Short mmCIF file of C-alpha atoms in Angstrom, two decimals:
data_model
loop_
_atom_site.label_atom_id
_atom_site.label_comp_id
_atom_site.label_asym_id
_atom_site.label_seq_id
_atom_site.Cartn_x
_atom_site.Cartn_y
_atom_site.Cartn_z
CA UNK A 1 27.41 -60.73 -35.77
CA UNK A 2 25.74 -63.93 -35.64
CA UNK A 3 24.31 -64.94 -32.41
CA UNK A 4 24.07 -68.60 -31.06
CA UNK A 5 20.36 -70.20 -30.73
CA UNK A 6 19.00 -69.52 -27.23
CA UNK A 7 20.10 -72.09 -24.90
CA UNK A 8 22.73 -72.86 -26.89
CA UNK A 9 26.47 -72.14 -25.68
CA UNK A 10 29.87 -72.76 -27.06
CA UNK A 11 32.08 -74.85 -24.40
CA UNK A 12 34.43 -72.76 -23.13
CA UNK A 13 38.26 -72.76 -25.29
CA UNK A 14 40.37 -71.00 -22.83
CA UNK A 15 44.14 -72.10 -22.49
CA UNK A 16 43.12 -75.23 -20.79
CA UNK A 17 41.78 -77.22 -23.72
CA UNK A 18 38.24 -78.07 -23.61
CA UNK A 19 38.02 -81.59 -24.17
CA UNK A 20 35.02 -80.81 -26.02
CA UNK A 21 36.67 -78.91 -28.56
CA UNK A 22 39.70 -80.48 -28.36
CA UNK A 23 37.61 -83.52 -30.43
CA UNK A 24 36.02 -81.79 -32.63
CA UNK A 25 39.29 -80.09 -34.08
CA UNK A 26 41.01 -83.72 -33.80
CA UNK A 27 37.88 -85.17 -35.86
CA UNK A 28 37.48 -82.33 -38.44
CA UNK A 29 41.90 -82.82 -39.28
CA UNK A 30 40.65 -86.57 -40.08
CA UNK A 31 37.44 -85.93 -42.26
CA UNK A 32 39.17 -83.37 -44.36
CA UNK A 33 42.21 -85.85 -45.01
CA UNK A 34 39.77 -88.64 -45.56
CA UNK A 35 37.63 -86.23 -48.22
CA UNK A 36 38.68 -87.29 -51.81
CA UNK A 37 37.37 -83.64 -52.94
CA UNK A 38 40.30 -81.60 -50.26
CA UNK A 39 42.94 -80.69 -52.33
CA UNK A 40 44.88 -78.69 -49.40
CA UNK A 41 44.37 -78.31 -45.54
CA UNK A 42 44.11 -75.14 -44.32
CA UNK A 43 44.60 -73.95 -40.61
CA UNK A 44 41.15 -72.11 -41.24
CA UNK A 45 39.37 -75.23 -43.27
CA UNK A 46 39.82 -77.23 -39.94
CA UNK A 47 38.55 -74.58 -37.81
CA UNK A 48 36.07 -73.86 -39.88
CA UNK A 49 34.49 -77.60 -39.97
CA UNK A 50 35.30 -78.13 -36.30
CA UNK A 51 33.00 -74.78 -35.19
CA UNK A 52 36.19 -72.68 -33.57
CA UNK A 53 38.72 -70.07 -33.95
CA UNK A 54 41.93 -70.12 -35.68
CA UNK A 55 42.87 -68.76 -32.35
CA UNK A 56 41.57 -71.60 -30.37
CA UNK A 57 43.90 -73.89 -32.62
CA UNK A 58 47.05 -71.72 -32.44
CA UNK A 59 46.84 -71.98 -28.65
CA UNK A 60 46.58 -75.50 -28.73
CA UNK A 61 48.91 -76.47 -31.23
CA UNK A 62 52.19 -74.90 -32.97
CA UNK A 63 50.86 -75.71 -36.95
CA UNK A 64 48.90 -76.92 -39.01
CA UNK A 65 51.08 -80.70 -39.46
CA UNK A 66 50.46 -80.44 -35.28
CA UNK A 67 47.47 -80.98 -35.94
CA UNK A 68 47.32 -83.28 -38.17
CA UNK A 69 50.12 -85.31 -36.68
CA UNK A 70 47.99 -85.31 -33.79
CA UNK A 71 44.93 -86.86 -35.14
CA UNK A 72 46.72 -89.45 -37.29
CA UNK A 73 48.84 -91.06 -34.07
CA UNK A 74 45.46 -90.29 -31.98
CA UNK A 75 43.09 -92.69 -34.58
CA UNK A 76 45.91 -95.36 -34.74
CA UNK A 77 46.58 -95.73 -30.87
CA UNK A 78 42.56 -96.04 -31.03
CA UNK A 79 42.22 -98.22 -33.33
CA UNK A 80 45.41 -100.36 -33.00
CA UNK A 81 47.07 -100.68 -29.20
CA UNK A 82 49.36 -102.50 -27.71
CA UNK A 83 47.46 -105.36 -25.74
CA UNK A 84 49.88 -106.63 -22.89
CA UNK A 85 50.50 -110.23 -22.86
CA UNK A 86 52.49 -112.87 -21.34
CA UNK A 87 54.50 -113.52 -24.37
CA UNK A 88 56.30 -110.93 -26.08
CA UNK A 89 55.52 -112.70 -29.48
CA UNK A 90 51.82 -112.68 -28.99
CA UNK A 91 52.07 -108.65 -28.26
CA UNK A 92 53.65 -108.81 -32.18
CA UNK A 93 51.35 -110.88 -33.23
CA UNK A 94 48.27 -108.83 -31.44
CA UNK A 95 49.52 -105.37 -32.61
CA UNK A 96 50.06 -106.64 -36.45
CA UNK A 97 46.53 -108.13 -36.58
CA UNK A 98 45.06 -104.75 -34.75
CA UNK A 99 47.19 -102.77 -37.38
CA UNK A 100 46.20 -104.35 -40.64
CA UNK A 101 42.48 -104.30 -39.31
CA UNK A 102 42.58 -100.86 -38.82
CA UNK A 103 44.09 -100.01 -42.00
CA UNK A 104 41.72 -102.22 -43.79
CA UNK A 105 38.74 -100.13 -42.78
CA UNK A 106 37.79 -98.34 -45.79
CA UNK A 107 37.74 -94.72 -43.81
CA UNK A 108 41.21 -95.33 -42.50
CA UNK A 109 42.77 -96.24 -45.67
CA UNK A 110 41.44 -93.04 -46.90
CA UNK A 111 42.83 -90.95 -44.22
CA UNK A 112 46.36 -92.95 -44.89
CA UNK A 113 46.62 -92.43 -48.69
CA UNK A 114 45.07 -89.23 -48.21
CA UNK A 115 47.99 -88.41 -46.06
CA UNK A 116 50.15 -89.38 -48.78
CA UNK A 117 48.74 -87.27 -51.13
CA UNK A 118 49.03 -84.07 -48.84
CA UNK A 119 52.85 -84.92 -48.77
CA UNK A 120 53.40 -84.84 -51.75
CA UNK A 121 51.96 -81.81 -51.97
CA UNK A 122 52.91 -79.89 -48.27
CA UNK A 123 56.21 -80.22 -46.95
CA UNK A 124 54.81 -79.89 -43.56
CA UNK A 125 52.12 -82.28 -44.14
CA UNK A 126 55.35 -84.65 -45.75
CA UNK A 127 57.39 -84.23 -41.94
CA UNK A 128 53.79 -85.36 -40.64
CA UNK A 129 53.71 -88.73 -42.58
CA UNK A 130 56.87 -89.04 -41.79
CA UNK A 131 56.53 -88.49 -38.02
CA UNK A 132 53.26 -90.62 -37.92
CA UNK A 133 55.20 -93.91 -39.63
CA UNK A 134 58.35 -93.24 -37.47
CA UNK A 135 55.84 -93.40 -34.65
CA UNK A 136 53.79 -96.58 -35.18
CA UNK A 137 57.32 -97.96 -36.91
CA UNK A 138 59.31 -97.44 -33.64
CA UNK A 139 56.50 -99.27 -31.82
CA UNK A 140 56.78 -102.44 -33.40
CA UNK A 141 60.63 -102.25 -32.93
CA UNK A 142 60.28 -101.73 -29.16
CA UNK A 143 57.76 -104.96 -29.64
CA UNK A 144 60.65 -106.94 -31.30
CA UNK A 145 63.78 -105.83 -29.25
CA UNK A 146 61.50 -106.84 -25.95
CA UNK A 147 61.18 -110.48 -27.81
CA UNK A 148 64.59 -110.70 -28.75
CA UNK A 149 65.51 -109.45 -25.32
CA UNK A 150 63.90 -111.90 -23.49
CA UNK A 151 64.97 -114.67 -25.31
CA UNK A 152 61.89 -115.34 -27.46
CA UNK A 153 63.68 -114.19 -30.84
CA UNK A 154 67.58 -114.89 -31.42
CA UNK A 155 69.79 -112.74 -30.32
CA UNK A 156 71.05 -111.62 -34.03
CA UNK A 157 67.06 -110.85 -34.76
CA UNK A 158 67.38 -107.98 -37.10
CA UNK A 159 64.42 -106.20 -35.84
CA UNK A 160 64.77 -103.06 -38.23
CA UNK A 161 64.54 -105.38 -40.98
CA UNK A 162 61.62 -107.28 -39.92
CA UNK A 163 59.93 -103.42 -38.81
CA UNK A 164 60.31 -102.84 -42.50
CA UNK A 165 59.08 -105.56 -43.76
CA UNK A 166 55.88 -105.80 -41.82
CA UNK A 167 55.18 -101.64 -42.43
CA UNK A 168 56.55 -102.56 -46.58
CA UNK A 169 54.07 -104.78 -47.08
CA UNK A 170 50.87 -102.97 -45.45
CA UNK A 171 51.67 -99.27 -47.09
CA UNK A 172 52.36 -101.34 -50.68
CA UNK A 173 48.35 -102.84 -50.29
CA UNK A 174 47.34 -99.32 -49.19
CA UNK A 175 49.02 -97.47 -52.03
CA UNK A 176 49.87 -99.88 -54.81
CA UNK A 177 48.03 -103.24 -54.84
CA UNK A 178 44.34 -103.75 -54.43
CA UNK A 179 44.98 -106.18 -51.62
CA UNK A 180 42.80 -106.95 -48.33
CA UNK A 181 43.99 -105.77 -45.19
CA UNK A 182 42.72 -107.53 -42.25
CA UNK A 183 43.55 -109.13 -38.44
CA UNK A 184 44.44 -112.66 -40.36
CA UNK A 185 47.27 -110.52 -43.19
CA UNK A 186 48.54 -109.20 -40.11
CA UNK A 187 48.54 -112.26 -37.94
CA UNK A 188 49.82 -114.24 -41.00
CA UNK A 189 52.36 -111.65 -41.36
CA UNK A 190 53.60 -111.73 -37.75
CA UNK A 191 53.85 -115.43 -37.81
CA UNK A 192 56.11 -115.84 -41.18
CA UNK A 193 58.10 -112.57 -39.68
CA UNK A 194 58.63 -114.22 -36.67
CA UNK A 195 59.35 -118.00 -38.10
CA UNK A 196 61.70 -115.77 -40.54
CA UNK A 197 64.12 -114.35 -37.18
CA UNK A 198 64.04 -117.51 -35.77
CA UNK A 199 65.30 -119.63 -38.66
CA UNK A 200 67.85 -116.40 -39.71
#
């Protein structure tokens, strides 16, 4: 048995989740779908290079896509929120531009087309893509039907369509065209979406 450096102890991974812990499995799920040289996750492979238990993860989480489901929504919510405004239109606009930033950083567009590649692959890892882009997709709706709501996008706004659009155009950069993805695409993009609905 190999026993811990002096002075050195584990945080505590009882039932109540150590926050502690709780990160570390969170951040290891990212930096094995961001690592070119992963082939397949593993329930053990993220326990492994977060320092705990297979146990530890089990009690936290039902599966492996849990996990990983977890950690994708949980770096996205980071790295793109939804800013309150006064103007429903400027929420779109902020969230787009907040989205495409994020995206563009080199170690998130790794973790997204490494996603992609693990679905094609995992049929639990493809329910977790398609969780995670329901998730951030359904977001951007609830942004749209609050605009056309309150009168700040016609009434006949077809927010799906516009959704799709906005999420078409930032998965084909990510996975087809070499394309930046930055604040401006997005806040470009919100702009012609939104002069689009209005002109419908």
């Amino acid at each position: 048995m190999n026993a811990e450096p002096a002075g050195v102890r584990r945080p505590h991974t009882g039932r109540r989740r150590n926050e502690a812990a709780r990160r570390s499995i969170l951040d290891a799920a990212a930096e094995l779908l961001a690592d070119p040289a992963v082939t397949t996750i593993t329930i053990d492979e993220i326990a492994k290079a977060a320092g705990v238990g297979r146990q530890t993860i089990y009690r936290w989480w039902p599966s492996k896509g849990a996990v990983l489901f977890e950690a994708m929504v949980e770096r996205a919510e980071q790295m793109a929120p939804v800013r309150a405004s006064g103007s429903r239109l400027e929420e779109i606009e902020g969230f787009l531009a907040a989205t495409f930033a994020s995206a563009g950083e080199a170690r998130a567009a790794s973790v997204l087309r490494a996603g992609v590649a693990e679905a094609l692959r995992d049929p639990e890892a493809t329910s977790v893509m398609k969780e995670f882009t329901a998730h951030r997709r359904a977001i951007l709706v609830r942004l749209l039907t609050d605009a056309r709501d309150a009168g700040e996008l016609p009434e006949h706004c077809a927010v799906d369509l516009i959704a799709d659009q906005a999420y078409g155009l930032l998965w084909y950069r990510i996975l087809i065209r070499d394309a930046p993805l930055s604040a401006e695409i997005g806040r470009e993009l919100a702009n012609a979406l939104i002069s689009q609905a209005k002109m419908s």
